Structures are given as structure tokens and as C-alpha cells.
XYZ file of N, CA, C and O in Angstrom:
644
model
N 38.461 -129.598 -27.619
C 38.019 -128.684 -28.394
C 39.264 -127.284 -28.467
O 39.734 -127.317 -27.482
N 39.569 -126.699 -29.508
C 40.587 -125.972 -29.525
C 40.257 -124.619 -29.280
O 38.929 -124.308 -29.821
N 40.984 -123.621 -28.913
C 40.469 -122.668 -28.379
C 40.574 -121.530 -29.396
O 39.683 -120.448 -29.834
N 41.169 -121.830 -30.514
C 41.617 -120.796 -31.639
C 40.243 -120.784 -32.428
O 39.347 -121.763 -32.950
N 39.772 -119.635 -32.686
C 38.507 -119.693 -33.591
C 38.488 -119.493 -35.056
O 39.321 -119.021 -35.561
N 37.317 -120.099 -35.315
C 37.053 -120.108 -36.960
C 36.895 -118.756 -37.096
O 35.936 -117.851 -36.623
N 37.394 -117.871 -38.291
C 37.140 -116.725 -38.670
C 36.241 -116.678 -39.840
O 36.161 -117.195 -40.755
N 34.742 -115.798 -39.612
C 33.872 -116.215 -40.297
C 33.551 -114.616 -40.622
O 33.126 -113.709 -40.125
N 33.630 -114.477 -42.205
C 33.547 -113.011 -42.771
C 31.822 -112.878 -42.956
O 31.333 -113.884 -43.459
N 31.458 -111.897 -42.226
C 30.031 -111.439 -42.273
C 29.501 -110.478 -42.641
O 30.079 -109.662 -41.687
N 28.872 -110.031 -43.598
C 28.193 -108.828 -44.041
C 26.586 -108.680 -43.989
O 26.132 -107.894 -44.446
N 26.180 -109.526 -43.122
C 24.548 -109.569 -43.296
C 23.884 -110.056 -44.493
O 22.456 -110.330 -44.188
N 24.550 -110.301 -45.333
C 23.749 -111.025 -46.596
C 23.182 -112.424 -46.245
O 23.837 -112.955 -45.496
N 22.353 -113.103 -47.153
C 21.897 -114.087 -47.464
C 23.172 -115.517 -47.370
O 23.166 -116.365 -46.889
N 23.829 -114.805 -48.498
C 24.869 -115.459 -48.587
C 25.560 -115.798 -47.250
O 26.156 -116.800 -47.039
N 26.209 -114.961 -46.833
C 26.830 -114.876 -45.336
C 26.159 -115.666 -44.422
O 26.782 -116.431 -43.379
N 24.770 -115.294 -44.389
C 24.072 -116.477 -43.112
C 24.078 -117.950 -43.540
O 24.346 -118.777 -42.783
N 23.846 -117.953 -44.980
C 24.456 -119.506 -45.459
C 25.494 -120.033 -45.182
O 25.777 -121.512 -44.808
N 26.711 -119.419 -45.033
C 28.089 -119.540 -44.746
C 28.093 -120.089 -43.247
O 28.964 -120.993 -42.861
N 27.414 -119.211 -42.443
C 27.606 -119.600 -41.138
C 26.708 -121.069 -40.813
O 27.307 -121.954 -40.325
N 25.437 -121.183 -41.381
C 24.697 -122.220 -41.263
C 25.315 -123.419 -41.857
O 25.376 -124.718 -41.254
N 26.034 -123.527 -43.058
C 26.588 -124.885 -43.516
C 28.020 -125.211 -42.974
O 28.323 -126.261 -42.817
N 28.735 -124.043 -42.685
C 30.150 -124.422 -41.826
C 29.862 -124.788 -40.573
O 30.932 -125.552 -39.904
N 28.576 -124.643 -39.703
C 28.792 -125.256 -38.456
C 28.724 -126.806 -38.250
O 29.671 -127.245 -37.378
N 28.443 -127.566 -39.304
C 28.518 -128.807 -39.148
C 30.140 -129.422 -39.340
O 30.319 -130.355 -38.592
N 30.902 -128.850 -40.132
C 32.324 -129.245 -40.451
C 33.083 -128.683 -39.318
O 34.022 -129.362 -38.723
N 32.591 -127.403 -38.701
C 33.492 -126.747 -37.715
C 33.137 -126.150 -36.262
O 34.013 -125.528 -35.854
N 31.866 -126.510 -36.190
C 31.181 -126.288 -35.089
C 32.030 -126.698 -33.633
O 31.784 -126.091 -32.776
N 32.753 -127.441 -33.941
C 33.423 -127.713 -32.471
C 34.311 -126.406 -32.031
O 34.935 -126.678 -30.618
N 34.743 -125.899 -32.974
C 35.695 -124.768 -32.700
C 35.021 -123.428 -32.291
O 33.663 -123.482 -32.722
N 35.145 -122.513 -31.496
C 34.582 -121.099 -31.372
C 34.835 -120.502 -32.678
O 35.252 -120.773 -33.452
N 33.593 -119.865 -33.032
C 33.744 -118.757 -34.057
C 33.861 -117.254 -33.616
O 33.497 -116.597 -32.733
N 35.023 -116.370 -34.457
C 34.643 -115.170 -34.304
C 34.177 -114.537 -35.729
O 34.547 -114.832 -36.499
N 32.871 -113.937 -35.407
C 32.115 -113.600 -36.663
C 32.793 -111.938 -36.737
O 32.534 -111.529 -36.189
N 33.043 -111.758 -37.993
C 34.084 -110.084 -38.480
C 33.432 -109.796 -39.641
O 33.208 -110.077 -40.760
N 32.977 -108.244 -39.089
C 32.341 -107.655 -40.114
C 33.477 -106.362 -40.629
O 33.931 -106.024 -39.481
N 33.642 -106.067 -41.501
C 34.527 -104.978 -41.885
C 33.882 -103.811 -42.896
O 33.237 -104.285 -43.740
N 34.379 -102.929 -42.633
C 34.028 -101.836 -43.374
C 35.242 -100.894 -43.843
O 36.155 -100.711 -42.677
N 35.141 -99.871 -44.733
C 36.151 -98.742 -45.071
C 36.347 -97.783 -43.942
O 35.208 -97.144 -44.023
N 37.129 -97.697 -43.189
C 37.572 -96.661 -42.168
C 37.467 -95.234 -42.814
O 37.962 -95.494 -44.072
N 36.577 -94.217 -42.347
C 36.829 -92.979 -42.911
C 35.906 -92.662 -43.922
O 36.383 -91.456 -44.981
N 35.069 -93.729 -44.666
C 34.198 -93.399 -45.897
C 33.436 -92.092 -45.798
O 33.335 -91.560 -46.443
N 32.954 -91.855 -44.624
C 32.022 -90.799 -44.376
C 32.890 -89.376 -44.614
O 32.494 -88.264 -45.133
N 34.069 -89.246 -44.205
C 35.016 -88.364 -44.070
C 35.741 -88.138 -45.674
O 35.371 -87.006 -46.169
N 35.767 -89.185 -46.481
C 35.962 -89.297 -47.856
C 34.571 -88.342 -48.724
O 34.952 -87.463 -49.181
N 33.538 -88.765 -48.310
C 32.495 -88.656 -48.518
C 32.156 -86.708 -48.606
O 31.814 -86.209 -49.435
N 32.655 -86.335 -47.164
C 32.477 -84.783 -47.010
C 33.486 -84.165 -47.763
O 33.373 -82.957 -47.911
N 34.564 -84.970 -47.942
C 35.769 -83.880 -49.024
C 35.674 -84.048 -50.315
O 36.505 -83.632 -50.907
N 34.912 -84.790 -51.091
C 34.874 -85.024 -52.329
C 34.283 -84.160 -53.027
O 33.652 -83.423 -52.610
N 34.984 -83.944 -54.370
C 34.251 -83.117 -55.395
C 32.803 -83.639 -55.598
O 32.524 -84.634 -55.758
N 31.923 -82.590 -55.732
C 30.659 -82.920 -56.037
C 30.708 -83.423 -57.444
O 29.946 -84.345 -57.669
N 30.983 -82.653 -58.387
C 30.899 -83.059 -59.914
C 32.410 -82.921 -60.544
O 33.090 -81.964 -60.406
N 32.946 -83.876 -61.284
C 33.880 -83.987 -61.908
C 35.224 -83.632 -61.714
O 35.709 -84.066 -60.732
N 35.739 -82.410 -62.162
C 36.822 -82.052 -61.870
C 36.793 -80.644 -60.901
O 37.904 -80.066 -60.875
N 35.778 -80.637 -60.352
C 35.547 -79.312 -59.181
C 36.593 -79.695 -57.689
O 36.850 -80.894 -57.718
N 37.002 -78.641 -57.444
C 37.834 -78.810 -56.561
C 36.993 -79.384 -55.078
O 35.896 -78.992 -55.122
N 37.551 -79.858 -54.064
C 36.798 -80.126 -52.715
C 36.368 -78.979 -51.971
O 36.707 -77.608 -52.553
N 34.933 -79.080 -51.697
C 34.348 -78.086 -51.032
C 35.240 -77.097 -49.812
O 35.939 -78.098 -49.152
N 35.297 -75.971 -49.465
C 35.976 -75.169 -48.820
C 35.195 -75.531 -47.479
O 35.958 -75.652 -46.231
N 33.925 -75.510 -47.098
C 33.194 -75.777 -46.023
C 32.722 -77.558 -45.808
O 32.089 -77.912 -46.801
N 33.539 -78.263 -44.991
C 33.470 -79.352 -44.687
C 32.485 -79.434 -43.588
O 32.246 -78.691 -42.566
N 31.778 -80.502 -43.924
C 30.697 -81.112 -42.755
C 31.358 -82.232 -41.893
O 30.987 -83.385 -41.896
N 32.151 -81.733 -41.136
C 33.184 -83.001 -40.155
C 32.025 -83.350 -39.363
O 32.072 -84.594 -38.962
N 31.283 -82.475 -38.581
C 30.195 -82.746 -37.418
C 29.340 -84.038 -38.182
O 29.073 -84.857 -37.793
N 28.908 -83.635 -39.424
C 27.978 -85.060 -40.065
C 28.569 -85.984 -40.599
O 28.275 -87.241 -39.912
N 30.066 -85.611 -40.739
C 30.590 -86.879 -40.965
C 31.172 -87.843 -39.725
O 31.013 -89.163 -39.740
N 31.568 -87.234 -38.569
C 31.440 -87.987 -37.291
C 29.939 -88.788 -37.136
O 30.469 -89.763 -36.648
N 29.136 -88.198 -37.070
C 27.751 -88.763 -36.967
C 27.509 -89.884 -37.794
O 27.332 -91.017 -37.480
N 28.166 -89.655 -39.193
C 27.778 -90.777 -39.865
C 28.789 -92.241 -39.627
O 28.415 -93.198 -39.757
N 29.999 -91.681 -39.795
C 30.823 -92.746 -38.994
C 30.718 -93.376 -37.940
O 30.800 -94.979 -37.676
N 30.119 -92.937 -36.705
C 29.736 -93.381 -35.687
C 28.618 -94.130 -35.946
O 28.370 -95.470 -35.180
N 27.592 -93.953 -36.468
C 26.315 -94.794 -36.978
C 26.964 -96.063 -38.023
O 26.519 -96.913 -37.357
N 27.775 -95.996 -38.680
C 28.208 -97.042 -39.616
C 28.876 -98.164 -38.664
O 28.691 -99.019 -38.822
N 29.544 -97.393 -37.316
C 30.047 -98.558 -36.651
C 28.897 -99.029 -35.665
O 29.540 -100.243 -35.464
N 28.240 -98.284 -35.504
C 27.051 -99.142 -34.501
C 26.271 -99.788 -35.411
O 26.009 -101.223 -35.106
N 26.261 -99.810 -36.710
C 25.372 -100.934 -37.429
C 26.719 -101.925 -37.548
O 25.958 -103.141 -37.835
N 27.657 -101.875 -37.995
C 28.549 -102.925 -38.091
C 28.639 -103.549 -37.018
O 28.971 -104.958 -36.782
N 28.537 -103.195 -35.744
C 28.812 -103.892 -34.435
C 27.620 -104.803 -34.335
O 27.488 -105.634 -33.916
N 26.495 -104.225 -34.567
C 25.210 -104.901 -34.893
C 25.029 -106.180 -35.344
O 24.518 -107.155 -35.303
N 25.791 -105.848 -36.483
C 25.653 -107.036 -37.639
C 26.630 -107.900 -37.213
O 26.094 -109.290 -37.346
N 27.825 -107.819 -36.811
C 28.629 -108.620 -36.049
C 28.251 -109.470 -35.191
O 28.074 -110.570 -35.059
N 27.252 -108.826 -33.921
C 26.836 -109.615 -32.906
C 25.491 -110.392 -33.427
O 25.248 -111.345 -33.045
N 24.679 -110.044 -34.488
C 23.401 -110.682 -35.156
C 24.575 -112.133 -35.641
O 24.011 -113.029 -35.522
N 25.627 -111.740 -36.365
C 26.349 -112.924 -37.092
C 26.706 -114.022 -35.980
O 26.653 -115.134 -36.010
N 27.297 -113.378 -34.747
C 27.596 -114.391 -33.911
C 26.357 -114.969 -33.083
O 26.648 -116.279 -32.884
N 25.308 -114.515 -33.161
C 24.079 -115.107 -32.435
C 23.803 -116.315 -33.549
O 23.346 -117.356 -33.269
N 23.588 -116.132 -34.816
C 23.280 -117.341 -35.797
C 24.153 -118.056 -35.721
O 23.943 -119.361 -35.703
N 25.627 -117.961 -35.522
C 26.530 -119.099 -35.440
C 26.286 -119.675 -33.962
O 26.646 -120.957 -34.234
N 25.874 -119.229 -32.985
C 25.416 -120.233 -31.851
C 24.487 -120.916 -31.944
O 24.548 -122.184 -31.765
N 23.462 -120.416 -32.805
C 21.887 -121.061 -33.149
C 22.270 -122.167 -34.049
O 21.603 -123.160 -34.199
N 23.427 -122.120 -35.161
C 23.629 -122.835 -36.090
C 24.365 -124.109 -35.498
O 24.600 -125.072 -36.157
N 25.293 -123.768 -34.174
C 25.882 -124.919 -33.824
C 27.537 -124.892 -33.296
O 28.353 -125.479 -32.896
N 27.835 -123.824 -33.577
C 29.093 -123.412 -33.108
C 29.388 -123.408 -31.878
O 28.502 -123.241 -31.028
N 30.526 -123.918 -31.347
C 30.662 -124.193 -29.636
C 30.432 -122.903 -28.911
O 29.788 -122.761 -27.773
N 30.992 -121.844 -29.532
C 30.705 -120.267 -28.933
C 30.834 -119.253 -30.074
O 31.372 -119.749 -30.982
N 30.548 -118.222 -29.967
C 30.798 -117.329 -30.936
C 30.785 -115.600 -30.421
O 29.974 -115.526 -29.688
N 31.688 -114.778 -31.120
C 31.876 -113.729 -30.627
C 31.950 -112.981 -31.894
O 32.227 -112.936 -32.933
N 31.335 -111.619 -32.141
C 31.200 -110.896 -33.071
C 32.491 -109.524 -32.795
O 32.613 -109.410 -32.194
N 32.969 -109.423 -33.961
C 34.017 -108.325 -33.911
C 33.588 -107.530 -35.275
O 33.604 -107.676 -36.589
N 33.305 -106.367 -35.122
C 33.655 -105.283 -36.279
C 34.827 -104.543 -36.092
O 35.346 -104.144 -35.430
N 35.286 -104.655 -37.241
C 36.610 -103.672 -37.788
C 36.580 -102.953 -38.853
O 36.063 -102.836 -40.129
N 37.178 -101.601 -38.859
C 37.117 -100.571 -39.620
C 38.709 -100.497 -39.808
O 39.508 -100.282 -39.222
N 38.942 -100.679 -41.492
C 40.323 -100.656 -41.907
C 40.281 -99.934 -43.073
O 39.453 -99.947 -43.744
N 41.568 -99.580 -43.677
C 41.527 -99.123 -45.179
C 42.099 -100.209 -45.988
O 41.702 -100.007 -47.203
N 42.377 -101.619 -45.471
C 42.667 -102.505 -46.139
C 41.361 -103.081 -46.761
O 40.514 -103.103 -46.019
N 41.497 -104.239 -47.878
C 40.400 -104.944 -48.576
C 39.770 -105.657 -47.383
O 40.516 -106.028 -46.290
N 38.518 -106.353 -47.445
C 37.907 -107.040 -46.578
C 38.841 -108.336 -46.242
O 39.057 -108.833 -45.297
N 39.232 -108.601 -47.818
C 40.332 -110.153 -47.640
C 41.516 -110.013 -46.997
O 41.751 -110.695 -45.897
N 42.064 -109.002 -47.263
C 43.242 -108.457 -46.063
C 42.863 -108.508 -44.954
O 43.679 -109.135 -43.841
N 41.903 -107.780 -44.314
C 41.426 -107.654 -43.310
C 41.299 -108.880 -42.509
O 41.625 -109.609 -41.281
N 40.404 -109.713 -42.892
C 39.919 -110.944 -42.589
C 41.135 -112.080 -42.669
O 41.850 -112.606 -41.620
N 42.415 -111.873 -43.247
C 43.514 -112.384 -43.296
C 44.504 -112.287 -42.182
O 45.041 -113.079 -41.394
N 44.628 -111.151 -41.882
C 45.031 -110.548 -40.490
C 44.356 -111.010 -39.445
O 45.295 -111.330 -38.364
N 43.262 -110.807 -39.467
C 42.546 -111.105 -38.335
C 42.730 -112.972 -38.014
O 43.070 -113.261 -36.756
N 42.553 -113.778 -39.243
C 42.687 -115.189 -39.308
C 44.286 -115.314 -38.517
O 44.517 -116.220 -37.688
N 45.269 -114.446 -38.784
C 46.801 -114.999 -38.495
C 46.919 -114.209 -36.943
O 47.362 -115.175 -36.570
N 46.175 -113.355 -36.785
C 46.595 -112.906 -35.303
C 45.899 -113.617 -34.503
O 46.535 -114.133 -33.383
N 44.774 -114.472 -34.496
C 44.059 -115.412 -33.570
C 44.748 -116.583 -34.055
O 43.741 -117.634 -33.465
N 45.169 -116.947 -34.712
C 46.073 -118.382 -35.022
C 44.799 -119.370 -35.603
O 44.781 -120.442 -35.143
N 43.772 -118.851 -36.337
C 42.503 -119.276 -36.748
C 42.857 -120.927 -37.714
O 43.692 -120.831 -38.482
N 42.131 -121.825 -37.134
C 42.398 -122.719 -38.131
C 41.587 -122.829 -39.265
O 41.654 -123.758 -40.266
N 40.520 -121.923 -39.297
C 39.974 -121.843 -40.709
C 39.173 -120.401 -41.059
O 38.998 -119.586 -40.003
N 39.126 -120.288 -42.134
C 38.374 -118.833 -42.613
C 37.122 -119.174 -43.377
O 37.042 -120.286 -44.364
N 35.873 -118.657 -43.004
C 34.523 -119.010 -43.791
C 34.127 -117.648 -44.374
O 33.886 -116.387 -43.449
N 33.772 -118.058 -45.688
C 32.872 -116.806 -46.245
C 31.752 -117.350 -47.193
O 32.205 -118.584 -47.847
N 30.766 -116.658 -47.541
C 29.847 -117.009 -48.561
C 30.071 -116.291 -49.982
O 30.156 -114.943 -49.863
N 29.804 -116.963 -50.582
C 29.898 -116.436 -52.194
C 28.705 -116.052 -52.381
O 27.623 -116.597 -52.270
N 28.900 -114.945 -53.271
C 27.628 -114.151 -53.606
C 27.102 -114.345 -54.711
O 25.921 -114.285 -55.327
N 27.907 -115.171 -55.707
C 27.359 -115.678 -57.065
C 27.567 -114.523 -58.102
O 26.627 -114.574 -58.838
N 28.394 -113.402 -58.088
C 28.495 -112.752 -58.886
C 29.151 -113.301 -60.402
O 29.689 -114.191 -60.401
N 28.499 -112.823 -61.675
C 28.999 -113.069 -62.537
C 30.584 -112.949 -62.843
O 31.182 -112.117 -62.249
N 31.225 -113.434 -63.974
C 32.703 -113.322 -64.176
C 32.928 -112.043 -64.265
O 33.829 -111.525 -64.012
N 32.013 -111.232 -64.958
C 32.443 -109.768 -65.671
C 32.278 -108.790 -64.262
O 33.403 -107.809 -64.003
N 31.373 -109.091 -63.332
C 31.294 -108.404 -61.977
C 32.309 -108.835 -61.098
O 32.664 -107.883 -60.275
N 32.643 -109.893 -60.903
C 33.487 -110.404 -60.256
C 35.225 -109.707 -60.643
O 35.905 -109.180 -59.844
N 35.330 -109.784 -62.104
C 36.420 -108.962 -62.445
C 36.601 -107.578 -61.940
O 37.408 -107.051 -61.623
N 35.423 -106.983 -62.237
C 35.296 -105.400 -62.067
C 35.461 -105.119 -60.489
O 35.976 -104.493 -59.988
N 34.618 -105.848 -59.823
C 34.505 -105.827 -58.070
C 35.567 -106.589 -57.318
O 36.026 -106.030 -56.201
N 36.184 -107.374 -58.076
C 37.171 -108.197 -57.062
C 36.558 -109.599 -56.431
O 35.214 -109.319 -56.466
N 37.145 -110.330 -56.028
C 36.050 -111.593 -55.120
C 37.153 -111.671 -54.104
O 38.217 -112.114 -54.065
N 36.295 -111.266 -52.745
C 37.018 -111.731 -51.621
C 37.730 -113.217 -51.104
O 38.410 -113.523 -50.831
N 36.232 -113.941 -51.874
C 36.599 -115.560 -51.484
C 37.812 -115.853 -52.241
O 38.741 -116.591 -52.024
N 37.797 -115.207 -53.623
C 39.214 -115.820 -54.381
C 40.343 -115.030 -53.987
O 41.220 -116.019 -53.606
N 40.414 -114.024 -53.298
C 41.847 -113.516 -52.608
C 42.169 -114.294 -51.459
O 43.231 -114.582 -50.931
N 40.996 -114.635 -50.641
C 41.299 -115.316 -49.250
C 41.704 -117.023 -49.669
O 42.692 -117.236 -49.104
N 41.240 -117.602 -50.549
C 41.593 -118.809 -50.915
C 42.845 -118.741 -51.538
O 43.887 -119.578 -51.238
N 43.415 -117.659 -52.382
C 45.035 -117.561 -52.588
C 45.819 -117.085 -51.565
O 47.139 -117.751 -52.025
N 45.559 -116.257 -50.586
C 46.502 -115.885 -49.520
C 46.379 -115.978 -48.386
O 47.281 -115.987 -47.595
N 45.307 -116.703 -47.872
C 44.999 -117.046 -46.487
C 45.974 -118.392 -46.012
O 46.462 -118.953 -46.530
N 46.522 -117.912 -44.586
C 47.389 -118.750 -44.027
C 46.351 -120.153 -43.446
O 47.286 -121.209 -42.635
N 45.262 -120.158 -43.774
C 44.548 -121.746 -43.152
C 43.792 -121.849 -44.162
O 43.418 -121.164 -45.077
N 43.182 -122.827 -43.902
C 42.058 -123.376 -44.891
C 40.895 -122.504 -44.729
O 40.717 -122.031 -44.102
N 40.134 -122.394 -46.020
C 38.943 -121.608 -46.317
C 38.043 -122.262 -47.013
O 38.129 -123.001 -47.758
N 36.813 -122.073 -46.442
C 35.564 -122.534 -46.646
C 34.916 -121.654 -47.427
O 34.467 -120.479 -46.605
N 34.495 -121.802 -48.636
C 33.355 -120.703 -49.292
C 32.391 -121.584 -49.710
O 32.503 -122.419 -50.229
N 31.109 -121.240 -49.119
C 30.010 -121.658 -49.392
C 29.322 -121.000 -50.595
O 29.397 -119.729 -50.811
N 29.006 -121.695 -51.487
C 28.337 -121.294 -52.745
C 26.810 -120.535 -52.503
O 26.542 -120.687 -51.562
N 26.408 -119.892 -53.521
C 25.170 -119.235 -53.673
C 23.995 -120.369 -53.650
O 24.379 -121.368 -54.133
N 23.088 -119.655 -53.177
C 21.796 -120.650 -52.945
C 21.509 -121.065 -54.076
O 21.496 -120.751 -55.564
N 21.324 -122.148 -54.082
C 20.810 -123.582 -55.219
C 21.941 -124.070 -56.174
O 21.797 -124.401 -57.222
N 23.149 -123.594 -55.725
C 24.246 -124.079 -56.573
C 24.859 -125.646 -56.248
O 24.512 -125.934 -55.031
């Protein structure tokens, strides 16, 4: 068994759960690193954003509220990562660890960074099955991973595909 983990992008969605289950038969001899990613500082951006249109940012900032919201988001993401790791163990991965990461980078860039740092033999994500228009507007994490990842990428399709 290789000690480098397969990096699994996990957001708690049914597509992400399916990706864990479907990839275990192929990659389960490796340990898994189940990674949740969220945008760092989003709560602070919301506390300082203009309320309507071109209004300047409010003078009074709710920093305490932003700190509480940021801590809660981190806690939720850690719980999500741990739940994903448990699912990976149940699906048949040799071992699994959860990791919650807050970054300013995109989800794809963060997963690529983690996979590179860990010398991962592969990356796994689930496709959400967005329409082409939604994918164009929202971007596609799986497409970005396939194009730029330093290792093989397994993308599991949406349910029923």
C-alpha cells in the first residue's frame, strides 16, 4: 500500500458522497484525505459590504459577529470533512482523514495545492451535473482539475448518468 493519500474534494453533497463510494473500488488501497474548502474571510466581507448598490461600506462594523460566523463556518467545514472521512472508511478506503481548508483561492486551486503537497496519486471529485450555461457562469471545479492537476483525476458523474 502506498502511503500518499488520494485527495477527495468533499462538500457534503450527494455528488460528493457518490464520488467517495464510487472511487473506493478503484483507489481504496490508498489512504484518503477528504478535503473541504471554503472561502476564508467571507464573513468579514459580508460585514463590510455595501448594503445596496453604490452605497459606501457601513461605518459600524460587526466584527464580533463576523468572528463568530467565521468560527461557526470553520466548525461546520471540519465536521463535514470528518463525515466525509468516515464515509471513505465505510466505502473501503484503507484509511481516511478529514481536512478543512480556508483559502482565498478557488476550490480547484486549493485541491491541486493539497494534492501536490501530499504527492497524491490521484484526485477525486463528484460532478454536480450543472447545465452548460450554469457551468459557464459558475465555473467547473472538475474541469479545472482535469486541466491542471499534477496527478490523475477521477470525476464521478451525476446520479443516473
